[in-house]
């Protein structure tokens, strides 16, 4: 499946943005779809993940209570609603997905990291000004 991200931009601290990850050529039926981010000079950080198999979700501690991951009814698009944005949320956000029939409540499944099974988007930039 090919992934197309959108929704990044510049926002003031405390503001909101909604990122979208659209599936091209397939749907996200029975997939784990996750959002990662990479800030300048820092490692990739897993932000949130959803299983379209059982609806389970996972959030990093840094975004719990502020970000919400969801999917549309047709499982064509996964959204990341980001509220209460902070300057430290500034990063390039990447969508990643892998076929996965299981729960993601415990975190990102290894399938997303696999070169053979994981698909990654090109990223969308989020900048939060103070």
PDB file of C-alpha atoms in Angstrom:
ATOM      1  CA  UNK A   1       0.000   0.000   0.000  1.00  0.00           C
ATOM      2  CA  UNK A   2       1.257   3.494  -0.809  1.00  0.00           C
ATOM      3  CA  UNK A   3       0.797   6.198   1.768  1.00  0.00           C
ATOM      4  CA  UNK A   4       0.107   9.883   1.197  1.00  0.00           C
ATOM      5  CA  UNK A   5       0.335  12.259   4.156  1.00  0.00           C
ATOM      6  CA  UNK A   6      -1.153  15.730   4.350  1.00  0.00           C
ATOM      7  CA  UNK A   7      -2.194  18.331   6.891  1.00  0.00           C
ATOM      8  CA  UNK A   8       1.085  19.642   8.208  1.00  0.00           C
ATOM      9  CA  UNK A   9       1.790  23.322   8.594  1.00  0.00           C
ATOM     10  CA  UNK A  10       2.701  26.160  10.894  1.00  0.00           C
ATOM     11  CA  UNK A  11       0.654  26.744  14.025  1.00  0.00           C
ATOM     12  CA  UNK A  12       1.053  28.664  17.255  1.00  0.00           C
ATOM     13  CA  UNK A  13       1.531  26.892  20.547  1.00  0.00           C
ATOM     14  CA  UNK A  14      -1.807  25.720  21.900  1.00  0.00           C
ATOM     15  CA  UNK A  15      -3.242  25.350  18.426  1.00  0.00           C
ATOM     16  CA  UNK A  16      -4.449  22.296  16.530  1.00  0.00           C
ATOM     17  CA  UNK A  17      -3.704  20.451  13.321  1.00  0.00           C
ATOM     18  CA  UNK A  18      -5.128  17.308  11.779  1.00  0.00           C
ATOM     19  CA  UNK A  19      -2.804  15.058   9.808  1.00  0.00           C
ATOM     20  CA  UNK A  20      -4.161  12.616   7.251  1.00  0.00           C
ATOM     21  CA  UNK A  21      -2.630   9.425   5.912  1.00  0.00           C
ATOM     22  CA  UNK A  22      -4.409   8.136   2.842  1.00  0.00           C
ATOM     23  CA  UNK A  23      -4.006   4.646   1.433  1.00  0.00           C
ATOM     24  CA  UNK A  24      -3.385   4.549  -2.299  1.00  0.00           C
ATOM     25  CA  UNK A  25      -3.995   1.348  -4.198  1.00  0.00           C
ATOM     26  CA  UNK A  26      -5.539  -0.445  -1.258  1.00  0.00           C
ATOM     27  CA  UNK A  27      -7.341   0.144   2.007  1.00  0.00           C
ATOM     28  CA  UNK A  28      -6.196  -0.091   5.596  1.00  0.00           C
ATOM     29  CA  UNK A  29      -8.395  -3.118   6.268  1.00  0.00           C
ATOM     30  CA  UNK A  30      -6.570  -5.294   8.850  1.00  0.00           C
ATOM     31  CA  UNK A  31      -3.618  -2.947   9.110  1.00  0.00           C
ATOM     32  CA  UNK A  32      -1.604  -1.329  11.858  1.00  0.00           C
ATOM     33  CA  UNK A  33      -1.166   2.321  10.909  1.00  0.00           C
ATOM     34  CA  UNK A  34       1.119   4.514  12.903  1.00  0.00           C
ATOM     35  CA  UNK A  35       2.504   8.012  13.061  1.00  0.00           C
ATOM     36  CA  UNK A  36       6.161   8.682  13.759  1.00  0.00           C
ATOM     37  CA  UNK A  37       8.001  11.960  13.993  1.00  0.00           C
ATOM     38  CA  UNK A  38      11.558  13.128  13.705  1.00  0.00           C
ATOM     39  CA  UNK A  39      12.671  16.438  15.081  1.00  0.00           C
ATOM     40  CA  UNK A  40      15.943  18.034  13.949  1.00  0.00           C
ATOM     41  CA  UNK A  41      18.877  16.249  15.524  1.00  0.00           C
ATOM     42  CA  UNK A  42      16.694  13.644  17.221  1.00  0.00           C
ATOM     43  CA  UNK A  43      15.800  10.024  16.603  1.00  0.00           C
ATOM     44  CA  UNK A  44      12.494   8.858  15.204  1.00  0.00           C
ATOM     45  CA  UNK A  45       9.796   8.746  17.835  1.00  0.00           C
ATOM     46  CA  UNK A  46       6.684   6.601  17.601  1.00  0.00           C
ATOM     47  CA  UNK A  47       3.751   8.903  18.339  1.00  0.00           C
ATOM     48  CA  UNK A  48       0.576   6.885  17.910  1.00  0.00           C
ATOM     49  CA  UNK A  49      -0.754   3.744  16.272  1.00  0.00           C
ATOM     50  CA  UNK A  50      -4.120   2.215  15.463  1.00  0.00           C
ATOM     51  CA  UNK A  51      -5.142  -1.323  14.559  1.00  0.00           C
ATOM     52  CA  UNK A  52      -7.969  -1.407  12.049  1.00  0.00           C
ATOM     53  CA  UNK A  53      -8.352  -5.104  12.914  1.00  0.00           C
ATOM     54  CA  UNK A  54      -9.623  -4.549  16.457  1.00  0.00           C
ATOM     55  CA  UNK A  55      -9.693  -0.752  16.848  1.00  0.00           C
ATOM     56  CA  UNK A  56      -7.021  -0.675  19.533  1.00  0.00           C
ATOM     57  CA  UNK A  57      -4.813   2.375  19.827  1.00  0.00           C
ATOM     58  CA  UNK A  58      -1.486   3.354  21.336  1.00  0.00           C
ATOM     59  CA  UNK A  59      -0.098   6.748  22.283  1.00  0.00           C
ATOM     60  CA  UNK A  60       3.348   7.795  23.391  1.00  0.00           C
ATOM     61  CA  UNK A  61       3.365   9.388  26.837  1.00  0.00           C
ATOM     62  CA  UNK A  62       4.455  12.678  25.287  1.00  0.00           C
ATOM     63  CA  UNK A  63       1.171  13.041  23.379  1.00  0.00           C
ATOM     64  CA  UNK A  64      -1.390  11.261  25.574  1.00  0.00           C
ATOM     65  CA  UNK A  65      -4.434  13.409  26.178  1.00  0.00           C
ATOM     66  CA  UNK A  66      -3.537  15.790  23.340  1.00  0.00           C
ATOM     67  CA  UNK A  67      -3.455  13.631  20.198  1.00  0.00           C
ATOM     68  CA  UNK A  68      -6.176  11.330  18.882  1.00  0.00           C
ATOM     69  CA  UNK A  69      -5.749   8.739  16.137  1.00  0.00           C
ATOM     70  CA  UNK A  70      -8.741   7.524  14.162  1.00  0.00           C
ATOM     71  CA  UNK A  71      -9.788   6.055  10.850  1.00  0.00           C
ATOM     72  CA  UNK A  72     -12.685   6.746   8.525  1.00  0.00           C
ATOM     73  CA  UNK A  73     -15.439   4.196   8.066  1.00  0.00           C
ATOM     74  CA  UNK A  74     -14.090   2.980   4.747  1.00  0.00           C
ATOM     75  CA  UNK A  75     -10.596   2.460   6.238  1.00  0.00           C
ATOM     76  CA  UNK A  76      -9.053   4.518   3.467  1.00  0.00           C
ATOM     77  CA  UNK A  77      -7.601   7.229   5.664  1.00  0.00           C
ATOM     78  CA  UNK A  78      -6.090   7.453   9.142  1.00  0.00           C
ATOM     79  CA  UNK A  79      -6.138  10.760  10.953  1.00  0.00           C
ATOM     80  CA  UNK A  80      -4.031  12.211  13.729  1.00  0.00           C
ATOM     81  CA  UNK A  81      -5.834  15.046  15.472  1.00  0.00           C
ATOM     82  CA  UNK A  82      -3.277  17.108  17.351  1.00  0.00           C
ATOM     83  CA  UNK A  83      -4.554  19.531  19.964  1.00  0.00           C
ATOM     84  CA  UNK A  84      -2.673  21.613  22.503  1.00  0.00           C
ATOM     85  CA  UNK A  85       0.403  21.670  20.308  1.00  0.00           C
ATOM     86  CA  UNK A  86       3.726  22.571  21.893  1.00  0.00           C
ATOM     87  CA  UNK A  87       6.961  23.787  20.312  1.00  0.00           C
ATOM     88  CA  UNK A  88       8.493  20.409  21.132  1.00  0.00           C
ATOM     89  CA  UNK A  89       5.965  18.796  18.782  1.00  0.00           C
ATOM     90  CA  UNK A  90       7.799  20.435  15.881  1.00  0.00           C
ATOM     91  CA  UNK A  91       8.993  17.666  13.576  1.00  0.00           C
ATOM     92  CA  UNK A  92       8.448  15.898  10.306  1.00  0.00           C
ATOM     93  CA  UNK A  93       5.594  13.456  10.806  1.00  0.00           C
ATOM     94  CA  UNK A  94       5.592  10.172   8.918  1.00  0.00           C
ATOM     95  CA  UNK A  95       2.807   7.699   8.429  1.00  0.00           C
ATOM     96  CA  UNK A  96       3.673   4.000   8.376  1.00  0.00           C
ATOM     97  CA  UNK A  97       1.535   0.914   7.884  1.00  0.00           C
ATOM     98  CA  UNK A  98       1.721  -2.844   7.758  1.00  0.00           C
ATOM     99  CA  UNK A  99      -0.747  -5.686   7.366  1.00  0.00           C
ATOM    100  CA  UNK A 100      -1.437  -6.785  10.928  1.00  0.00           C
ATOM    101  CA  UNK A 101      -4.183  -8.757  12.622  1.00  0.00           C
ATOM    102  CA  UNK A 102      -3.673  -7.922  16.217  1.00  0.00           C
ATOM    103  CA  UNK A 103      -3.773  -5.336  18.972  1.00  0.00           C
ATOM    104  CA  UNK A 104      -1.489  -2.311  19.139  1.00  0.00           C
ATOM    105  CA  UNK A 105      -2.399  -1.445  22.724  1.00  0.00           C
ATOM    106  CA  UNK A 106       1.111  -2.431  23.796  1.00  0.00           C
ATOM    107  CA  UNK A 107       2.873  -0.408  21.134  1.00  0.00           C
ATOM    108  CA  UNK A 108       3.928  -0.509  17.508  1.00  0.00           C
ATOM    109  CA  UNK A 109       4.040  -3.976  15.948  1.00  0.00           C
ATOM    110  CA  UNK A 110       7.360  -5.095  14.502  1.00  0.00           C
ATOM    111  CA  UNK A 111       5.728  -5.491  11.092  1.00  0.00           C
ATOM    112  CA  UNK A 112       5.706  -1.711  10.662  1.00  0.00           C
ATOM    113  CA  UNK A 113       9.499  -1.576  10.989  1.00  0.00           C
ATOM    114  CA  UNK A 114      10.128  -4.394   8.538  1.00  0.00           C
ATOM    115  CA  UNK A 115      11.440  -3.473   5.112  1.00  0.00           C
ATOM    116  CA  UNK A 116       9.436  -6.353   3.670  1.00  0.00           C
ATOM    117  CA  UNK A 117       6.081  -5.602   5.285  1.00  0.00           C
ATOM    118  CA  UNK A 118       6.102  -1.949   6.298  1.00  0.00           C
ATOM    119  CA  UNK A 119       5.183   0.988   4.077  1.00  0.00           C
ATOM    120  CA  UNK A 120       6.184   4.556   4.855  1.00  0.00           C
ATOM    121  CA  UNK A 121       5.037   7.889   3.553  1.00  0.00           C
ATOM    122  CA  UNK A 122       7.199  10.850   2.572  1.00  0.00           C
ATOM    123  CA  UNK A 123       6.377  12.896   5.648  1.00  0.00           C
ATOM    124  CA  UNK A 124       4.638  16.161   6.393  1.00  0.00           C
ATOM    125  CA  UNK A 125       6.224  19.015   8.324  1.00  0.00           C
ATOM    126  CA  UNK A 126       4.667  20.369  11.499  1.00  0.00           C
ATOM    127  CA  UNK A 127       6.051  23.556  12.994  1.00  0.00           C
ATOM    128  CA  UNK A 128       4.768  24.916  16.298  1.00  0.00           C
ATOM    129  CA  UNK A 129       5.816  28.436  17.166  1.00  0.00           C
ATOM    130  CA  UNK A 130       6.064  29.673  20.741  1.00  0.00           C
TER     131      UNK A 130
END
